[in-house]
Short mmCIF file of C-alpha atoms in Angstrom, two decimals:
data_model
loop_
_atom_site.label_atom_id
_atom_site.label_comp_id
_atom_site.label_asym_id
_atom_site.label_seq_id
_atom_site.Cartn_x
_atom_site.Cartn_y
_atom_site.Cartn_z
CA UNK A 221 0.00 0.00 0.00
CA UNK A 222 0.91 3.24 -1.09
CA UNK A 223 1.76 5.61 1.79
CA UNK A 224 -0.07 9.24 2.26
CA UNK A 225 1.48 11.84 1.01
CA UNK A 226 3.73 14.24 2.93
CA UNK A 227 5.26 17.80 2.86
CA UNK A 228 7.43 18.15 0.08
CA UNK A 229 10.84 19.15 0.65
CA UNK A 230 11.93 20.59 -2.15
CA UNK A 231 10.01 23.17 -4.85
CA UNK A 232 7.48 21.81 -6.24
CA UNK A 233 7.16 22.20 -9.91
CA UNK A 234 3.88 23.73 -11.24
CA UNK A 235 1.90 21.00 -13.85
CA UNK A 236 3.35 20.02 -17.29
CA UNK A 237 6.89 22.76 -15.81
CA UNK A 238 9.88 21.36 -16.46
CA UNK A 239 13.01 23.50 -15.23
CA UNK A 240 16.27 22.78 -12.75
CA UNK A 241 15.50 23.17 -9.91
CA UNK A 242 17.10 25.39 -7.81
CA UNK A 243 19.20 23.63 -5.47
CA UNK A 244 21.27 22.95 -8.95
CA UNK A 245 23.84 25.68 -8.35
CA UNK A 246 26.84 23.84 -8.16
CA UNK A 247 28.34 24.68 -11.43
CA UNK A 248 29.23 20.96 -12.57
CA UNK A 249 27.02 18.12 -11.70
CA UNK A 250 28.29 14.38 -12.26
CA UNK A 251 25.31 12.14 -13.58
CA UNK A 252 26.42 8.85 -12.10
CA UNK A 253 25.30 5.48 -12.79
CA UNK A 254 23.33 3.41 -10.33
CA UNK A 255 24.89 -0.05 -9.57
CA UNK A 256 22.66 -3.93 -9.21
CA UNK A 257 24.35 -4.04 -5.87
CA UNK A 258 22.60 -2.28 -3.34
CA UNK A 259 23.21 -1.69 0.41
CA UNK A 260 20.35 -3.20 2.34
CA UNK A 261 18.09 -1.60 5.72
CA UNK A 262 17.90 2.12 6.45
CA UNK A 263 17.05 4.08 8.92
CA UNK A 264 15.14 6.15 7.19
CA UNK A 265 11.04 6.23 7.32
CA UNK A 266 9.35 4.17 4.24
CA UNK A 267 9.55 6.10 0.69
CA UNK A 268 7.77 9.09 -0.28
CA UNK A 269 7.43 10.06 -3.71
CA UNK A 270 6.86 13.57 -2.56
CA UNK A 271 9.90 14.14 -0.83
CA UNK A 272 12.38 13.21 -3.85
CA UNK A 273 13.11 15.91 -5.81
CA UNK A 274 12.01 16.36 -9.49
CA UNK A 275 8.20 15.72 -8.61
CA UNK A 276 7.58 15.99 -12.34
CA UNK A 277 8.95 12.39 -12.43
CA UNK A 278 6.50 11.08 -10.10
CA UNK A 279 3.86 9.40 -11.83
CA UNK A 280 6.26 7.09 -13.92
CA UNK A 281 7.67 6.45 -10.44
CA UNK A 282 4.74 5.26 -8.94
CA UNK A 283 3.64 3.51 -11.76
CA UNK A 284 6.84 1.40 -11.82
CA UNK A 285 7.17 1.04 -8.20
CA UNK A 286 3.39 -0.62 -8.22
CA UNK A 287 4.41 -3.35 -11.15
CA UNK A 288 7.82 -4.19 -9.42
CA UNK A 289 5.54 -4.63 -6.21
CA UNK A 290 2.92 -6.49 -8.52
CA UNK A 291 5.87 -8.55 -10.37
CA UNK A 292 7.03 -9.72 -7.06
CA UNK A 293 4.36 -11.60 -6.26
CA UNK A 294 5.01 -13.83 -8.79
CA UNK A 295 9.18 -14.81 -8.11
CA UNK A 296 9.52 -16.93 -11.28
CA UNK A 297 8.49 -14.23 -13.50
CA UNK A 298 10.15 -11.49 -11.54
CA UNK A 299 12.91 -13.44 -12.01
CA UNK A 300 12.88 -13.42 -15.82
CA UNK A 301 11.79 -9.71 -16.31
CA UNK A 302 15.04 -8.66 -13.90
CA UNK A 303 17.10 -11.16 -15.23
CA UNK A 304 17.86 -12.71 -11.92
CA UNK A 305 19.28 -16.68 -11.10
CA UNK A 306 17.06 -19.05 -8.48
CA UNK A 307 19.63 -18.27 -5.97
CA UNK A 308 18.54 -14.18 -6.10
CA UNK A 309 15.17 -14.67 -3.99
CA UNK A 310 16.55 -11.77 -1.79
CA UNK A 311 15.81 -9.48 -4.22
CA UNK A 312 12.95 -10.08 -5.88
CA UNK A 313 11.56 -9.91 -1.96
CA UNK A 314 12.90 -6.36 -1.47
CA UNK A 315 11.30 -5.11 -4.35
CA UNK A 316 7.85 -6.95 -2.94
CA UNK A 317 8.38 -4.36 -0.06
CA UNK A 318 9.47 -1.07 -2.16
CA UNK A 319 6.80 0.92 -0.45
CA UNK A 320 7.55 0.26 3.43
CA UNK A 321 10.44 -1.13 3.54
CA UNK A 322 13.33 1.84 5.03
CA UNK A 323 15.33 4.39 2.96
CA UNK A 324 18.72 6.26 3.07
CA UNK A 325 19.62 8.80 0.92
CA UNK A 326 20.68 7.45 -2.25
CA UNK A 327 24.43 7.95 -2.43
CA UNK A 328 24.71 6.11 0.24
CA UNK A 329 22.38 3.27 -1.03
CA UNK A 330 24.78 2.10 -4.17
CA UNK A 331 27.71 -0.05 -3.79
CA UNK A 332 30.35 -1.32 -5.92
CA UNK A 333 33.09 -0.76 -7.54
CA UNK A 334 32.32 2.87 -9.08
CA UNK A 335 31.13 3.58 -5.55
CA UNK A 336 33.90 1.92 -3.58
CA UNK A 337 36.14 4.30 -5.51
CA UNK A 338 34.25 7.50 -5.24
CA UNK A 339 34.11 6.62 -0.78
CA UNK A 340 32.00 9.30 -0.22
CA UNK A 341 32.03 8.22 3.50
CA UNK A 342 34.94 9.27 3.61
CA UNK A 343 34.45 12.42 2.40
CA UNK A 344 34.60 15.01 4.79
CA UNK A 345 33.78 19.07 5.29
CA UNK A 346 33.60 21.06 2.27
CA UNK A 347 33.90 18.55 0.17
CA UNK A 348 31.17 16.50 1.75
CA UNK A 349 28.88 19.73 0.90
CA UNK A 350 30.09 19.66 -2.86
CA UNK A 351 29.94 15.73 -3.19
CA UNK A 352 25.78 15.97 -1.84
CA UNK A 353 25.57 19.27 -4.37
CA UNK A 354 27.50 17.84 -7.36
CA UNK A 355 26.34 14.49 -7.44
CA UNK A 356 23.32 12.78 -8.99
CA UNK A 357 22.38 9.24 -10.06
CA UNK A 358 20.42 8.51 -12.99
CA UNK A 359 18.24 5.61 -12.11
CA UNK A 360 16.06 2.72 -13.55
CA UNK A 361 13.71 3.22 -11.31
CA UNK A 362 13.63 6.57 -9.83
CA UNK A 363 15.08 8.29 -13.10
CA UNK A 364 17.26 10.70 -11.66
CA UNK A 365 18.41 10.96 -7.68
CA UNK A 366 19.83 13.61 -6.01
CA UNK A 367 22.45 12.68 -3.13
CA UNK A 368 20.03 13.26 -0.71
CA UNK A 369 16.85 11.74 -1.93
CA UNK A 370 15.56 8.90 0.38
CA UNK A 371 15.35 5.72 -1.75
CA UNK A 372 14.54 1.72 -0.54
CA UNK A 373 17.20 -1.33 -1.86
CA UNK A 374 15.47 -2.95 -4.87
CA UNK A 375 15.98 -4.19 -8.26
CA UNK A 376 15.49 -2.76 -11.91
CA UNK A 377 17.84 -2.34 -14.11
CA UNK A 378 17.34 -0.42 -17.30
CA UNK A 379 17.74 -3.46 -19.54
CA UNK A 380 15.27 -4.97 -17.40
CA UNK A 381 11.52 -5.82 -19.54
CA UNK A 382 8.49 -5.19 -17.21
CA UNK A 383 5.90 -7.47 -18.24
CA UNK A 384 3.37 -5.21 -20.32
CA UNK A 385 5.32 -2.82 -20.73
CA UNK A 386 8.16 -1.64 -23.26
CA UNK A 387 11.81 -0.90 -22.98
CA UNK A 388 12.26 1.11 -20.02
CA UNK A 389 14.34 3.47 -22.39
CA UNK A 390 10.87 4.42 -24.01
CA UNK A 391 8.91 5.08 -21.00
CA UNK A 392 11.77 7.03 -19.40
CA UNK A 393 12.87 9.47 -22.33
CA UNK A 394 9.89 11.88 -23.02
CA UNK A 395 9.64 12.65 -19.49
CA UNK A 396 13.68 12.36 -18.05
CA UNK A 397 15.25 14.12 -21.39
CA UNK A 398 13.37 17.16 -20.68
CA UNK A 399 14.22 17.20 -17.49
CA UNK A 400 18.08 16.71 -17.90
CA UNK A 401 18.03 19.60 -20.97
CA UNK A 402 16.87 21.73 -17.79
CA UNK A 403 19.59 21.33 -16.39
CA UNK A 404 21.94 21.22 -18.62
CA UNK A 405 21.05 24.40 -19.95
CA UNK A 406 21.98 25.94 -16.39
CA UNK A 407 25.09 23.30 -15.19
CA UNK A 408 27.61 21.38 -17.12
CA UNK A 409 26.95 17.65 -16.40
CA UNK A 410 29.31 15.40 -16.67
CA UNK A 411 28.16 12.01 -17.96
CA UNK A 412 29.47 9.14 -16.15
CA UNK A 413 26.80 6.64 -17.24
CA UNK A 414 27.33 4.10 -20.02
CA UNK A 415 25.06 1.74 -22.17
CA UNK A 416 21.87 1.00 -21.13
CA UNK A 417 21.66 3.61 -18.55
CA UNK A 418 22.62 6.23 -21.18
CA UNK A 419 19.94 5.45 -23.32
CA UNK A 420 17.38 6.26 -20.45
CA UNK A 421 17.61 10.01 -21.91
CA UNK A 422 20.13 11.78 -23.50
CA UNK A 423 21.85 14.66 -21.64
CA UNK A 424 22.38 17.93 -24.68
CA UNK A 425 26.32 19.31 -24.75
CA UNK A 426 26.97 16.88 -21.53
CA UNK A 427 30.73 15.98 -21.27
CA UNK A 428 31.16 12.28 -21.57
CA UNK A 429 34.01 9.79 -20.53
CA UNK A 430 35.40 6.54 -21.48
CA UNK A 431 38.00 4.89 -20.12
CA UNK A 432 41.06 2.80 -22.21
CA UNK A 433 44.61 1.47 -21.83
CA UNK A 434 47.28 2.90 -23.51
CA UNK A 435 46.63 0.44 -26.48
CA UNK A 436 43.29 1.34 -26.65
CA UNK A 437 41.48 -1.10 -25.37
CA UNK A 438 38.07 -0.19 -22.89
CA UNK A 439 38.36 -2.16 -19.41
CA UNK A 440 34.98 -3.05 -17.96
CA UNK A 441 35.78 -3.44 -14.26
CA UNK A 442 38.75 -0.40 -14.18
CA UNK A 443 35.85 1.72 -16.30
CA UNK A 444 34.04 1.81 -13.29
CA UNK A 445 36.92 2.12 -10.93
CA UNK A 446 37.98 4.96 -12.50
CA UNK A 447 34.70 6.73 -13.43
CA UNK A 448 34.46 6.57 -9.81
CA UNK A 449 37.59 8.60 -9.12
CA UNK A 450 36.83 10.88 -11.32
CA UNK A 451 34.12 11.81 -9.68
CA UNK A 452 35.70 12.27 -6.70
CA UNK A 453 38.40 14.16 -8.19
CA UNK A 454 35.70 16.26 -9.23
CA UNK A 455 33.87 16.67 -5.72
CA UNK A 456 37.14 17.26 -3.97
CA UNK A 457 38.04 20.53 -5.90
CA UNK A 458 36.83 23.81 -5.38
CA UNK A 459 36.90 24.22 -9.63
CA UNK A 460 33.80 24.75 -11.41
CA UNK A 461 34.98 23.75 -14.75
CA UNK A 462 32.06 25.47 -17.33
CA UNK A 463 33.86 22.96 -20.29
CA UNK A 464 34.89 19.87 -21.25
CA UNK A 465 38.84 21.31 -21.39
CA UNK A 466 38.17 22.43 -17.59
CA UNK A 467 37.16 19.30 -16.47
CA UNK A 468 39.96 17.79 -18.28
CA UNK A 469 42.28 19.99 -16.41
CA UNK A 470 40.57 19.40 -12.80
CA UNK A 471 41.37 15.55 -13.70
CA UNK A 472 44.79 15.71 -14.87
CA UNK A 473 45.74 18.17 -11.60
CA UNK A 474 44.94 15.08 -9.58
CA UNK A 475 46.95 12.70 -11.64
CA UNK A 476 44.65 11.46 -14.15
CA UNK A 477 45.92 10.84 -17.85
CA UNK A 478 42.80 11.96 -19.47
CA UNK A 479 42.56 12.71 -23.60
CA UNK A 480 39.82 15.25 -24.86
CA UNK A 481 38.25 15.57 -28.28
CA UNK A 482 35.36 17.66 -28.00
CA UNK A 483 32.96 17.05 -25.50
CA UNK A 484 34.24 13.55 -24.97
CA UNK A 485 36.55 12.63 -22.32
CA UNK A 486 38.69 9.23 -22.33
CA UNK A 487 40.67 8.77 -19.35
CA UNK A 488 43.97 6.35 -20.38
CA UNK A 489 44.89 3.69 -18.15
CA UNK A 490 48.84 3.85 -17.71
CA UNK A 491 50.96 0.65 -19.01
CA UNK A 492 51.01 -2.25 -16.44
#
């Protein structure tokens, strides 16, 4: 069951409005991906639609939280739609409990190796302030997170096929890409996301980043590794870069190798 709604939080955005919103002032954001592995608990109070921000995203929230709860009440199908093995029972049960289950804010929620390289436990003062400010996750589920937004563990992942329903790329776009062109128009985001969650929406003049070795060749597990450093790199400066050169020279300050051709961003793995 669907909890009552609460005071919002944040500004609430008038009907069929689409704009930043206004605690976007940080002068760079970094659009992160989510991860499959999630922490699990909280001690947060169940979810609340209407105290994440971006309310304009809302009813495609609800209406995917209700089929994940629906889905999980049949395990061998959930299974199949979230591409799951027999032995993941554990989470096709969280997301049978999306709406009372607890929350924490959602960096905090994510965890692997992108994450365990950003630490933001560890981060500390100032740069604490700049990591909740500059940091935002673009989500399956929720569609886009800020740090602080109080999310539940569960499971969808944007290749994921709801039953009834088509790519989750389709449903998310007209509503997210707006949205993200918002903000864009006001920040520069850098892009930190890759396949799938890419596709979600696209994010206009964004600054993207691969990673390679020397020889060219992309790494899937040091990809993430060092997207997530980047982003650190990019919370622990006091630089707002307003380019792609800028944040190109925040990166290679802190000892990144990092390449630049337009808007696109590759950082280069150094020889082994």
């Amino acid at each position: 069951m669907r909890p009552e709604p609460a005071h919002n939080k944040y500004t609430m955005a008038a009907p069929g409005d689409v704009q930043a919103p206004r605690r976007y002032r940080a002068g760079v954001l970094v659009l992160l991906p989510p991860s499959e592995t999630k922490r699990g608990g909280g001690e947060g109070p169940p979810l609340r639609l209407d105290l994440l921000a971006h309310p304009e995203l809302n009813p495609l929230r609800a209406q995917l939280l209700d089929e994940l709860v629906k889905l999980a009440a049949e395990p061998e199908a959930a299974r199949a739609a979230l591409g799951l093995s027999t032995q993941q029972h554990a989470e096709v049960a969280r997301n049978a409990e999306l709406w009372t289950s607890p929350t924490v804010p959602a960096l905090h929620r994510y965890t692997g190796v992108l994450y365990d390289a950003l630490d933001v436990g560890s981060l500390r003062g100032a740069t604490a302030v700049r990591a909740r400010r500059r940091l935002v996750v673009g989500s399956a589920l929720f569609g886009l997170l800020t740090a602080d937004d109080p999310v539940p563990a569960y499971r969808l992942s944007a290749a994921s096929a709801l039953p009834g329903r088509g790519t989750l790329a389709a449903a998310w776009r007209p509503v997210l890409e707006p949205l993200l062109a918002a903000v864009a128009a006001r920040e520069l985001v850098v892009d930190l996301r890759s396949g799938s969650y890419a596709a979600l929406a696209r994010v206009p003049g964004a600054v993207t980043v691969n990673v390679r070795t020397a020889g060219g060749a992309i790494v899937s597990h040091f990809n993430k590794a060092h997207k997530g450093r980047l982003a650190r790199v990019l919370v622990s400066s006091r630089a707002e870069p307003t380019d792609a050169a800028g944040v190109a020279a925040v990166a290679r300050r802190a000892g990144l190798h990092v390449d630049r051709r337009g808007q696109a961003l590759t950082v280069v793995l150094p020889p082994v």
